[in-house]
PDB file of N, CA and C in Angstrom:
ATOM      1  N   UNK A 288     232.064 186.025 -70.947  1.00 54.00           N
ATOM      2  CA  UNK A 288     231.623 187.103 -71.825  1.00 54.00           C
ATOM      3  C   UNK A 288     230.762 186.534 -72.940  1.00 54.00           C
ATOM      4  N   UNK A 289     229.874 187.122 -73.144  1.00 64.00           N
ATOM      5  CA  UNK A 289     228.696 186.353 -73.974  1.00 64.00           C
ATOM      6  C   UNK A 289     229.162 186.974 -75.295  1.00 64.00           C
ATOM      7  N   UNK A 290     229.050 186.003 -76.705  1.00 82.00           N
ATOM      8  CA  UNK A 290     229.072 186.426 -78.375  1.00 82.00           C
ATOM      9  C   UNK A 290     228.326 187.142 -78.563  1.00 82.00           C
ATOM     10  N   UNK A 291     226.774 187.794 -77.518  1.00 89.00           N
ATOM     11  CA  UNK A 291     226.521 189.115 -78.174  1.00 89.00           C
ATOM     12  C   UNK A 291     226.278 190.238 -77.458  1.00 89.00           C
ATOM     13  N   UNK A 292     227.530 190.536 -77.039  1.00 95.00           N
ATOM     14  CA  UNK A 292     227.932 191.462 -76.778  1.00 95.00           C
ATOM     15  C   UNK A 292     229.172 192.090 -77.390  1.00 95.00           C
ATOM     16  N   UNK A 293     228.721 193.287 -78.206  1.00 96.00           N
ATOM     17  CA  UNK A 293     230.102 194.055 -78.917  1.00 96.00           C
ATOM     18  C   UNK A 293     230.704 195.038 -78.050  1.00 96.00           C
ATOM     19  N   UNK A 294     232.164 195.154 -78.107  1.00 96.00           N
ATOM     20  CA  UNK A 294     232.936 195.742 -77.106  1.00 96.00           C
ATOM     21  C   UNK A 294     233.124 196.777 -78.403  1.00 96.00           C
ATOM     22  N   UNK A 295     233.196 198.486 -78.201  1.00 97.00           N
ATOM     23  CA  UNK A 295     233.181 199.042 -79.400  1.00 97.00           C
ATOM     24  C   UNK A 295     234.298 200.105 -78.457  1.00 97.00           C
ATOM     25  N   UNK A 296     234.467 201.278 -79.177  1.00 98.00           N
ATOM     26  CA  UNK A 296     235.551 202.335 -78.938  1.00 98.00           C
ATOM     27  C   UNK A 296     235.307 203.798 -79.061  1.00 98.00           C
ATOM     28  N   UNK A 297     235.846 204.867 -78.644  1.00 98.00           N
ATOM     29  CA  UNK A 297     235.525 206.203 -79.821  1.00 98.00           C
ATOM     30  C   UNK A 297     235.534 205.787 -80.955  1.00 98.00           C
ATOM     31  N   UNK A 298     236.693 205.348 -81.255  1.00 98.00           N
ATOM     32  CA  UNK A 298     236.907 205.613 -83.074  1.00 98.00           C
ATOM     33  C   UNK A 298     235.805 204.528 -83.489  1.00 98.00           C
ATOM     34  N   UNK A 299     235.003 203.663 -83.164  1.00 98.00           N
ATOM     35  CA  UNK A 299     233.784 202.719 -83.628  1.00 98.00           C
ATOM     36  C   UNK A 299     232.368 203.169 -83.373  1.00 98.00           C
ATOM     37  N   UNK A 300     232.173 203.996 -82.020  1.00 98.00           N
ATOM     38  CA  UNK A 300     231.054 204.377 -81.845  1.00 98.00           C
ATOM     39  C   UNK A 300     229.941 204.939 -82.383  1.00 98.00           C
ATOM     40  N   UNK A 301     230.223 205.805 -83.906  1.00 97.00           N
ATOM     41  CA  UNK A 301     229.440 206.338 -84.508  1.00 97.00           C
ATOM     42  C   UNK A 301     228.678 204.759 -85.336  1.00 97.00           C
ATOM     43  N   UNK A 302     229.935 203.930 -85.546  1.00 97.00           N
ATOM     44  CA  UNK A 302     229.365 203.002 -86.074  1.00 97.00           C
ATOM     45  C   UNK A 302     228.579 202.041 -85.863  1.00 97.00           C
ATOM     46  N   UNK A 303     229.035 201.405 -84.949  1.00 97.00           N
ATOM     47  CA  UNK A 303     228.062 200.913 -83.868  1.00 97.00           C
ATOM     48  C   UNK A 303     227.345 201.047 -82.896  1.00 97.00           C
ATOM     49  N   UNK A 304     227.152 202.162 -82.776  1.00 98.00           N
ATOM     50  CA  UNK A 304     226.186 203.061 -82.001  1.00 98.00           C
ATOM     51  C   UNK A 304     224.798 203.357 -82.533  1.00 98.00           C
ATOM     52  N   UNK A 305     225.881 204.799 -82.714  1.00 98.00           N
ATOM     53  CA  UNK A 305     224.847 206.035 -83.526  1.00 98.00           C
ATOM     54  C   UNK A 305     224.272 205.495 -84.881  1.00 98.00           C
ATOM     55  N   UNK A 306     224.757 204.251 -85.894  1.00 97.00           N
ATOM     56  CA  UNK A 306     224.606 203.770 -86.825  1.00 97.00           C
ATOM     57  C   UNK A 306     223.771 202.839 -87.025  1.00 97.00           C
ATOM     58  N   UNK A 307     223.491 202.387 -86.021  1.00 97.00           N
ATOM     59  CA  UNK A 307     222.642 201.051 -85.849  1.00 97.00           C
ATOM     60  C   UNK A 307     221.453 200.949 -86.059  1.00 97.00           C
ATOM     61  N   UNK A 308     220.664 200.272 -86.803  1.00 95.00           N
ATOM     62  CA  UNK A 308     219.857 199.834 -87.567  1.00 95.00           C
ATOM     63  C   UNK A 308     218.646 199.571 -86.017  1.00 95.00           C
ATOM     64  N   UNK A 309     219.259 199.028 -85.384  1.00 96.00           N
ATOM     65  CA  UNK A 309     218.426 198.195 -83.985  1.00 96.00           C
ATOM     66  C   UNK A 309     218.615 199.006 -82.817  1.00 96.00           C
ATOM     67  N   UNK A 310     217.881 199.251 -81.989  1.00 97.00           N
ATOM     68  CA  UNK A 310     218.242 199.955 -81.068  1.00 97.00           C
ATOM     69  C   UNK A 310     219.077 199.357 -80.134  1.00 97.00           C
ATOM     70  N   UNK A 311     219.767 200.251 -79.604  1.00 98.00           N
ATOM     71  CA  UNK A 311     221.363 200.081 -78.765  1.00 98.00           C
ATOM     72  C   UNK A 311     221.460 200.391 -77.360  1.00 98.00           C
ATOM     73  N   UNK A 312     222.602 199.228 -76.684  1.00 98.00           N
ATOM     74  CA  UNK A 312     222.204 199.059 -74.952  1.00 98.00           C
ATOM     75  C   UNK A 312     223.379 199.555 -75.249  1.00 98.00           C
ATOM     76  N   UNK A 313     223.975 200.839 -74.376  1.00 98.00           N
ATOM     77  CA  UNK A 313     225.522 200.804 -74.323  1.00 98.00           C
ATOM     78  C   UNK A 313     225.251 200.736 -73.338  1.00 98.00           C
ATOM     79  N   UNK A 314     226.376 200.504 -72.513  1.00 98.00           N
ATOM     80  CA  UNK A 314     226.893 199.980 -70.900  1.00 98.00           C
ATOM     81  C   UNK A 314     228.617 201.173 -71.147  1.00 98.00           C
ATOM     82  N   UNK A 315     228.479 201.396 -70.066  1.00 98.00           N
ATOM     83  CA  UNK A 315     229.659 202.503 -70.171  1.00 98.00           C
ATOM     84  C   UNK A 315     230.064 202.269 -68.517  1.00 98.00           C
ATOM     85  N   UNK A 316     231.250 201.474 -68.569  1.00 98.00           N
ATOM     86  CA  UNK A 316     231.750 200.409 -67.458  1.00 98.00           C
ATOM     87  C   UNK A 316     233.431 200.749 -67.277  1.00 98.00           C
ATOM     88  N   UNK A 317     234.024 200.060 -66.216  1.00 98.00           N
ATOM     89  CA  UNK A 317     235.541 199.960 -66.258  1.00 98.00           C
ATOM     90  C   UNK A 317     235.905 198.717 -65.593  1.00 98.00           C
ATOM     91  N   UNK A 318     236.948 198.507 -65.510  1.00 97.00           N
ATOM     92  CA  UNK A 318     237.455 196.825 -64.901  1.00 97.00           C
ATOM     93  C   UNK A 318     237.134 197.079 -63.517  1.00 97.00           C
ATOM     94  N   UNK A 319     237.323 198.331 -62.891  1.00 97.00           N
ATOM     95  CA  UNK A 319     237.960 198.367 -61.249  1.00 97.00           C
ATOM     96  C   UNK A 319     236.203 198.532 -60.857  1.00 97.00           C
ATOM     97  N   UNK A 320     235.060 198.854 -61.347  1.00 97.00           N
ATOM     98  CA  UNK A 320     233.872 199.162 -61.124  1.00 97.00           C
ATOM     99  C   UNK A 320     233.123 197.601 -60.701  1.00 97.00           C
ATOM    100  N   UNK A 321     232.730 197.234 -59.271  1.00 97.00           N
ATOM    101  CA  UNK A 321     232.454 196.355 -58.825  1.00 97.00           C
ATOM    102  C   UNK A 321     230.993 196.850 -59.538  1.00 97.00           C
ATOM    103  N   UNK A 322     230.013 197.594 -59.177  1.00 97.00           N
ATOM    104  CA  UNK A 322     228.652 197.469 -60.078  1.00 97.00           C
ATOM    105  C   UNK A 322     228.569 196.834 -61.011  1.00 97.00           C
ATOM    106  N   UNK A 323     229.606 197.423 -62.085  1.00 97.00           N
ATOM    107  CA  UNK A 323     230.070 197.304 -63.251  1.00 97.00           C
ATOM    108  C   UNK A 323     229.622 195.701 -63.573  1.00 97.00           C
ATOM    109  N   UNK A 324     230.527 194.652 -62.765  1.00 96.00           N
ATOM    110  CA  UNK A 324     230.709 193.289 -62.359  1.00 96.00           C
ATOM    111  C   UNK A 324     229.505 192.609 -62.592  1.00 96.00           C
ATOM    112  N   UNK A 325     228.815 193.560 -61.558  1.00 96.00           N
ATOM    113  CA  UNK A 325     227.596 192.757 -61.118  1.00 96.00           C
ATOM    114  C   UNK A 325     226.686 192.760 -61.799  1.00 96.00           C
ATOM    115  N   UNK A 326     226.492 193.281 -63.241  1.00 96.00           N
ATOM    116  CA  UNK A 326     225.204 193.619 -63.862  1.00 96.00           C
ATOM    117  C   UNK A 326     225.570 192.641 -65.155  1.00 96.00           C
ATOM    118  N   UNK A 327     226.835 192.429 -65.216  1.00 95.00           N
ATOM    119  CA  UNK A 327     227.242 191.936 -66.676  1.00 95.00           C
ATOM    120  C   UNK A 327     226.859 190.528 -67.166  1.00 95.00           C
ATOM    121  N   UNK A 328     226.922 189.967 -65.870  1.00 95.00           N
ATOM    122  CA  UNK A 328     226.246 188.355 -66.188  1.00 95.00           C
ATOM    123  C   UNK A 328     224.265 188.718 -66.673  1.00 95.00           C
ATOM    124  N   UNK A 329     223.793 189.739 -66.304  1.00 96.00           N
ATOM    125  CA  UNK A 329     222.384 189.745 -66.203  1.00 96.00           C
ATOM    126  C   UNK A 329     222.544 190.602 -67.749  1.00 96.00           C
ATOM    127  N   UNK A 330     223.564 191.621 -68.485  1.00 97.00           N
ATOM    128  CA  UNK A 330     223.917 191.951 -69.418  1.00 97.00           C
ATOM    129  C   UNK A 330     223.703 191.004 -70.648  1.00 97.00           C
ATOM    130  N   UNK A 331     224.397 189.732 -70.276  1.00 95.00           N
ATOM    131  CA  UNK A 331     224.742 188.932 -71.437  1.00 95.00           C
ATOM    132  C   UNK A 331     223.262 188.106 -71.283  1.00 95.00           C
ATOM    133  N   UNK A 332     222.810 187.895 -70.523  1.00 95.00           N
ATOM    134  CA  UNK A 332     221.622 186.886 -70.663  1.00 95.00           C
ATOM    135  C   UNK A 332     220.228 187.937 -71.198  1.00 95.00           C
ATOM    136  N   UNK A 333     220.517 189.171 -71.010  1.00 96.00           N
ATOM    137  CA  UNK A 333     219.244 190.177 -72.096  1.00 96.00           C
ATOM    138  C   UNK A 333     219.791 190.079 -73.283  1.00 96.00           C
ATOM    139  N   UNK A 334     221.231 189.853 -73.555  1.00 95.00           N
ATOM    140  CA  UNK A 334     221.914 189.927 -74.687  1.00 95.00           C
ATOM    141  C   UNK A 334     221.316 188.796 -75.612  1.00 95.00           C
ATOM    142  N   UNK A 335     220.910 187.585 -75.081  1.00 94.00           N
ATOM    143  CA  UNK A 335     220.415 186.367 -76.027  1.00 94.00           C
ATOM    144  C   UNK A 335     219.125 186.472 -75.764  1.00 94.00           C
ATOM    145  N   UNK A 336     218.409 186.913 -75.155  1.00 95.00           N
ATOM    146  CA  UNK A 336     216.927 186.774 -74.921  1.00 95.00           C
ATOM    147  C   UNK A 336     216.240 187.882 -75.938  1.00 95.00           C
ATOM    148  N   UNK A 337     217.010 189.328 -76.209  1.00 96.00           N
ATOM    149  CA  UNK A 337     216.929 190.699 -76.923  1.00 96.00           C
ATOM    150  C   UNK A 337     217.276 189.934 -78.610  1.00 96.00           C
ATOM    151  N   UNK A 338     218.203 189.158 -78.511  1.00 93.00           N
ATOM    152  CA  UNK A 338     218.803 189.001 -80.035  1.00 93.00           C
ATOM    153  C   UNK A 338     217.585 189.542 -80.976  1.00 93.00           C
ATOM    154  N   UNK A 339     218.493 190.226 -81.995  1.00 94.00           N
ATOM    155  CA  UNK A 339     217.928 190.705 -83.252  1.00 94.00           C
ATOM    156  C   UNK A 339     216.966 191.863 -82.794  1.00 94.00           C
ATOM    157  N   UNK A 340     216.321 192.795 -81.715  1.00 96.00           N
ATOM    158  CA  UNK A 340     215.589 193.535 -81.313  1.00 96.00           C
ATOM    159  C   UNK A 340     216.548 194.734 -80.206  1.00 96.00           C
ATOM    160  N   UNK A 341     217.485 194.074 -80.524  1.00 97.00           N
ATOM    161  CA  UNK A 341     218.155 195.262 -79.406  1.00 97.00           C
ATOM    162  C   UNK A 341     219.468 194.769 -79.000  1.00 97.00           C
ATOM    163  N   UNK A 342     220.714 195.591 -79.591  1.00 96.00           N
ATOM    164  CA  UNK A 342     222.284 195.109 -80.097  1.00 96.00           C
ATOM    165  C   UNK A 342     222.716 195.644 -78.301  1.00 96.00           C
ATOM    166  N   UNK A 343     223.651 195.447 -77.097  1.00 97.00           N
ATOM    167  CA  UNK A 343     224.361 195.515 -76.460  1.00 97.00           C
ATOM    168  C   UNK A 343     225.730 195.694 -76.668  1.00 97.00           C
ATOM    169  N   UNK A 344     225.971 197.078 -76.626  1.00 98.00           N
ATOM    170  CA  UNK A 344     227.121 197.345 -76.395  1.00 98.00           C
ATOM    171  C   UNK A 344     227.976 198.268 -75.159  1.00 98.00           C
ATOM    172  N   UNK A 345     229.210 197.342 -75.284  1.00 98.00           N
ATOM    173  CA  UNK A 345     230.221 197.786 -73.698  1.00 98.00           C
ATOM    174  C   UNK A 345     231.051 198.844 -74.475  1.00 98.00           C
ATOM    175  N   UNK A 346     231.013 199.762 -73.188  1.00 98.00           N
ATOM    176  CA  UNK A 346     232.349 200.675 -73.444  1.00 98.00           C
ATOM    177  C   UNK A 346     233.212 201.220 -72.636  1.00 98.00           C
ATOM    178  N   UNK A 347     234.413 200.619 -72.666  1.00 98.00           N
ATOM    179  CA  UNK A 347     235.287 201.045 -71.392  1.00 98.00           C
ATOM    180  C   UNK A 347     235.631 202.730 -71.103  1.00 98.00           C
ATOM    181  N   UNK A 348     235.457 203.388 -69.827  1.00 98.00           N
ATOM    182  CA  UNK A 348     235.589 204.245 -69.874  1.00 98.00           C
ATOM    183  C   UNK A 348     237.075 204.961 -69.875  1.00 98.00           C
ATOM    184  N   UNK A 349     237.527 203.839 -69.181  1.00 97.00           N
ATOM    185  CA  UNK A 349     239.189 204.454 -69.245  1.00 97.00           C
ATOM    186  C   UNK A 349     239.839 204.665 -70.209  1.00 97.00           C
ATOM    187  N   UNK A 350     239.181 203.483 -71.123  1.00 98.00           N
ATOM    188  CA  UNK A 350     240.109 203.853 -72.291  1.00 98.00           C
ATOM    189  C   UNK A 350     239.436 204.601 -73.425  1.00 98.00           C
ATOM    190  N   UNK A 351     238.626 204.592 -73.157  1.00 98.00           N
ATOM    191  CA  UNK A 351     237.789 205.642 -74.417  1.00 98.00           C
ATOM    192  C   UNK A 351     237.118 206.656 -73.626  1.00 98.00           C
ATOM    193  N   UNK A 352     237.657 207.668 -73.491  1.00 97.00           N
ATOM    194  CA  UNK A 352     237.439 209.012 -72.487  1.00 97.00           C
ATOM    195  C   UNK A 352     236.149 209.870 -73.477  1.00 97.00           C
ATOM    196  N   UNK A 353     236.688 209.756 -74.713  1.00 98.00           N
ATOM    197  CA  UNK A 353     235.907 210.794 -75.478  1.00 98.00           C
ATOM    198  C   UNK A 353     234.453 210.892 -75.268  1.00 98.00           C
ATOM    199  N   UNK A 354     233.687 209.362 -75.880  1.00 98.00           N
ATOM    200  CA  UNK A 354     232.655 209.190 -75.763  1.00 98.00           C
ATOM    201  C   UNK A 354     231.842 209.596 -74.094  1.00 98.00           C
ATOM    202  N   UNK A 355     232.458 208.935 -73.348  1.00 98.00           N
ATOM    203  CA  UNK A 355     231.534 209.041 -72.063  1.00 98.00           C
ATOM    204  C   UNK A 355     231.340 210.680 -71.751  1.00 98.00           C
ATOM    205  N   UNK A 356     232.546 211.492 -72.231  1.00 97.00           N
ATOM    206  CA  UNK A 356     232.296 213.329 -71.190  1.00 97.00           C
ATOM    207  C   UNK A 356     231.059 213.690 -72.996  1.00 97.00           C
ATOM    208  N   UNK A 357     230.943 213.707 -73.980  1.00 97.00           N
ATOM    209  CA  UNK A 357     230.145 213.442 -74.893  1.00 97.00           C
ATOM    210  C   UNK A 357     228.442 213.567 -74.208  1.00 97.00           C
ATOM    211  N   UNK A 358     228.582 212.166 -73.614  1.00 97.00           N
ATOM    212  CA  UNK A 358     226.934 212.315 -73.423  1.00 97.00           C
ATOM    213  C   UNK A 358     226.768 212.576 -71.476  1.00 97.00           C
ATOM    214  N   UNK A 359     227.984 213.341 -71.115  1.00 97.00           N
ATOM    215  CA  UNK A 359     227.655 213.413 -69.667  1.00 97.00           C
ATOM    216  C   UNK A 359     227.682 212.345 -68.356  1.00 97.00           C
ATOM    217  N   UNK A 360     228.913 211.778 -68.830  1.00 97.00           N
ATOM    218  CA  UNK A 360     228.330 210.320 -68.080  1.00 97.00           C
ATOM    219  C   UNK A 360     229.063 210.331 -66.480  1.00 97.00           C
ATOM    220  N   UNK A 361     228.510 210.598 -65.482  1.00 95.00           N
ATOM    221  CA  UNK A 361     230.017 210.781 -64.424  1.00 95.00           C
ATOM    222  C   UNK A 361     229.698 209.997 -63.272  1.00 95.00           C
ATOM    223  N   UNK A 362     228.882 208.914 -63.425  1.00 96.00           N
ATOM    224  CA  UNK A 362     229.065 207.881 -62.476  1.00 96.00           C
ATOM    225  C   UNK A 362     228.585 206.331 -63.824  1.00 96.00           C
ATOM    226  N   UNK A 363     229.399 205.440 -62.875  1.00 97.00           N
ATOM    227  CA  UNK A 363     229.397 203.621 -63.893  1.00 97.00           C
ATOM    228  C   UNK A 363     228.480 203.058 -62.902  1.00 97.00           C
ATOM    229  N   UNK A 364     227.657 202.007 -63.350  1.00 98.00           N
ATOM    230  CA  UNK A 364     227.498 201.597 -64.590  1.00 98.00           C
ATOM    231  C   UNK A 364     226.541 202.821 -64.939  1.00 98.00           C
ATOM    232  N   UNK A 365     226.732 203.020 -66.150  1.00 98.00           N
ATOM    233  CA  UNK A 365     225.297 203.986 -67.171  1.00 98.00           C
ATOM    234  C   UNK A 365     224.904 203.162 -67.965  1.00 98.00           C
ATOM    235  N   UNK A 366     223.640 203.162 -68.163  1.00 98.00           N
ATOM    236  CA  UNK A 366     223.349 202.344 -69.505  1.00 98.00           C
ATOM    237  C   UNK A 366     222.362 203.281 -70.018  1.00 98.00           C
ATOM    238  N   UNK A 367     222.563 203.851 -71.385  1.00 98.00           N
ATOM    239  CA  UNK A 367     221.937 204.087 -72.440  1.00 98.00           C
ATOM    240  C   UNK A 367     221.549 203.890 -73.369  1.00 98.00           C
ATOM    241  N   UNK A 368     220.246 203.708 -73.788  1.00 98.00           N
ATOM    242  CA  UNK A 368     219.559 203.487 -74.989  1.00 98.00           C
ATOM    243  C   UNK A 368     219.827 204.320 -75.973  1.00 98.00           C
ATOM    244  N   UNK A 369     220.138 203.921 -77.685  1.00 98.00           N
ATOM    245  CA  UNK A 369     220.260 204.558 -78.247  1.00 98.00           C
ATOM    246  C   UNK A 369     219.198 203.881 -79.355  1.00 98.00           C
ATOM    247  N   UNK A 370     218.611 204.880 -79.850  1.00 97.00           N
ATOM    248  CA  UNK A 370     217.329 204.541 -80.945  1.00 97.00           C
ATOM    249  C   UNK A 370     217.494 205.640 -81.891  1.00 97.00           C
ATOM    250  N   UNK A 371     217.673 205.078 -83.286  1.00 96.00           N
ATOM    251  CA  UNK A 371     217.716 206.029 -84.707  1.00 96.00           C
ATOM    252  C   UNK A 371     218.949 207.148 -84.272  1.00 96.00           C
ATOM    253  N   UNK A 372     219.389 206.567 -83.266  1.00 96.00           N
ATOM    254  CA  UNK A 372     221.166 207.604 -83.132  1.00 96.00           C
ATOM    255  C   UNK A 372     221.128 208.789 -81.877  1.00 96.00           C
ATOM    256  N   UNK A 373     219.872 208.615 -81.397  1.00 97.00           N
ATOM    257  CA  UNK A 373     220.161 209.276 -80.375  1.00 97.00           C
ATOM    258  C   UNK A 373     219.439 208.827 -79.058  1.00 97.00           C
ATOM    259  N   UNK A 374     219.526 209.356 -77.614  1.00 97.00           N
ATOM    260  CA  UNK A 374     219.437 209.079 -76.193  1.00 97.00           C
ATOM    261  C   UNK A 374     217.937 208.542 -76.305  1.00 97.00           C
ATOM    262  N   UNK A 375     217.916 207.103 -76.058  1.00 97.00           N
ATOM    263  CA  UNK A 375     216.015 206.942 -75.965  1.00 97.00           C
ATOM    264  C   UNK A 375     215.690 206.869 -74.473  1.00 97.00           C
ATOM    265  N   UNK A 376     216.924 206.563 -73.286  1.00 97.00           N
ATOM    266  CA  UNK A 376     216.899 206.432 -72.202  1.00 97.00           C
ATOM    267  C   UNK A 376     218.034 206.268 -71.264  1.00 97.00           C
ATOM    268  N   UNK A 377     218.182 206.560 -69.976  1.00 97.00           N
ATOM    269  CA  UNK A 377     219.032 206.689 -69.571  1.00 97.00           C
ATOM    270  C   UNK A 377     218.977 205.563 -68.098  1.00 97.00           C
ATOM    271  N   UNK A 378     219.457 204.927 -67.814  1.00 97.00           N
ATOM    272  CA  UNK A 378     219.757 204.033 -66.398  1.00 97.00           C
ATOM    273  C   UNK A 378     221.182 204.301 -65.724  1.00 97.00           C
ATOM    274  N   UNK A 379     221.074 204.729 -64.352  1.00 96.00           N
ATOM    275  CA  UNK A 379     222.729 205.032 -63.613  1.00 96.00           C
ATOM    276  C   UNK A 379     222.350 204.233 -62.565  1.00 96.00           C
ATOM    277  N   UNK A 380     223.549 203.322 -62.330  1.00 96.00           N
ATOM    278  CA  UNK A 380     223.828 202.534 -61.280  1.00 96.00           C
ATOM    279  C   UNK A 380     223.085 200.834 -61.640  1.00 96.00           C
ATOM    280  N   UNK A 381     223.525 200.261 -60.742  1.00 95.00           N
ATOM    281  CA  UNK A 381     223.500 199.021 -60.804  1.00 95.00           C
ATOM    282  C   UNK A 381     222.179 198.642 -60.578  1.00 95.00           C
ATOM    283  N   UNK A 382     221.353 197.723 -61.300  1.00 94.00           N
ATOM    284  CA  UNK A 382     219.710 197.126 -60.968  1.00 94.00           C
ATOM    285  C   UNK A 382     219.396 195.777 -61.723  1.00 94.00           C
ATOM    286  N   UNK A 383     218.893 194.966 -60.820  1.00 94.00           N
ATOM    287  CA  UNK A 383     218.901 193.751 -60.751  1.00 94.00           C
ATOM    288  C   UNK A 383     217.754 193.631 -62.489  1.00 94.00           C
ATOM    289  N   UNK A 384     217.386 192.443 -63.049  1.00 96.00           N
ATOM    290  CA  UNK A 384     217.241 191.809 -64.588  1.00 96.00           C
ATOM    291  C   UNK A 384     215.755 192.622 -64.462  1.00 96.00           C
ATOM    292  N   UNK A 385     214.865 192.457 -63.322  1.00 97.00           N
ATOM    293  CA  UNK A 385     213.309 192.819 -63.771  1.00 97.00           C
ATOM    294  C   UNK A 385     213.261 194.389 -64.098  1.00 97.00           C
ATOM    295  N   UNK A 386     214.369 195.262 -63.489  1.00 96.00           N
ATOM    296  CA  UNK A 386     214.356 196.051 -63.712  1.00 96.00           C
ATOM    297  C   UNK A 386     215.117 196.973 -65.251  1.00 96.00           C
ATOM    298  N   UNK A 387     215.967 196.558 -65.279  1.00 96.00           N
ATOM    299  CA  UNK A 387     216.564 196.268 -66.659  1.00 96.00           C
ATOM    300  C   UNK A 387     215.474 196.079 -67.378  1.00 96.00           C
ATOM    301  N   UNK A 388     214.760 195.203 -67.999  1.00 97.00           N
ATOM    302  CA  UNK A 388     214.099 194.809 -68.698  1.00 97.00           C
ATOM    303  C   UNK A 388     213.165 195.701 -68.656  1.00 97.00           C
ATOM    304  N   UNK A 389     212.241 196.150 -67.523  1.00 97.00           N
ATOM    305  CA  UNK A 389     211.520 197.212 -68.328  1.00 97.00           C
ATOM    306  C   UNK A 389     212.033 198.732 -68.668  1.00 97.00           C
ATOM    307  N   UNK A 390     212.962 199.102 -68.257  1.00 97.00           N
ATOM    308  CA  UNK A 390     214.180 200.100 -68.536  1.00 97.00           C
ATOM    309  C   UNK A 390     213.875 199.825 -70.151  1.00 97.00           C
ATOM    310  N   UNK A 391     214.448 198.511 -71.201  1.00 97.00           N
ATOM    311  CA  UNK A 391     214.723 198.368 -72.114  1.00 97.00           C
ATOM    312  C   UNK A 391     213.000 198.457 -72.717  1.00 97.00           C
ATOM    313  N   UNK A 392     212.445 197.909 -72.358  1.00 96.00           N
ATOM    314  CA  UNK A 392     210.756 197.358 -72.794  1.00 96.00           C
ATOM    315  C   UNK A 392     210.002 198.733 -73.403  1.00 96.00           C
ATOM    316  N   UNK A 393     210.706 199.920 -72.256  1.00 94.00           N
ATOM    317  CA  UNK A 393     210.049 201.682 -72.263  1.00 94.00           C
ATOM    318  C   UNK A 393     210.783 202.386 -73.176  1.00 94.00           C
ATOM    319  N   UNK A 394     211.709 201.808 -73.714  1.00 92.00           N
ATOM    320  CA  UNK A 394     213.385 202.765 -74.551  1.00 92.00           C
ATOM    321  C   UNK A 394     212.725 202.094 -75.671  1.00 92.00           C
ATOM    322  N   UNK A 395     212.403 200.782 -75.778  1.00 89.00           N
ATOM    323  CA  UNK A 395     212.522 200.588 -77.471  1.00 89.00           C
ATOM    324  C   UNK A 395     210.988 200.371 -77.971  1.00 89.00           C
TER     325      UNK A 395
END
């Protein structure tokens, strides 16, 4: 698990989310989600390459129910961009780093 990546919650999300100064990768994942798995090593390595231009954050869905029915989320992995607090983009399902990257390149 890479140091920049923040694992956040409902009760944190406004804060580290919606609050954020930098625009925001959430990942909205669960343990049992093999996709999930597979994107996270390619997760943490945008995570140090992005530093200071774009914060990554995980959010388990099982345990934080609130957030995910919130922005509609009903298949893992999702990844959403969040810019000045709200949706800058949306990615569902699993996709290898070149694609990611311009996903992120078009959001921020």
């Amino acid at each position: 698990m890479s140091d920049n990546i923040t694992h956040t919650s409902d009760a944190k999300f406004q804060q580290e989310v919606l609050d954020s100064d930098t625009p925001v990768l959430l990942d909205f994942w669960a343990e049992w989600c093999g996709p999930c798995k597979s994107i996270a090593p390619v997760l943490d390595e945008l995570a140090g390459e992005y530093e200071g231009k774009l914060k990554i954050v995980k959010i388990n869905i099982d345990e934080n129910q609130q957030t995910p029915r919130q922005f509609g989320v009903r298949g893992i992995p999702t990844l959403m961009i969040f810019k000045d607090g709200k949706v800058a983009g949306t990615q569902i399902g699993a996709v290898g780093k070149g694609q990611l990257t311009k996903f992120i390149e078009t959001s921020i």
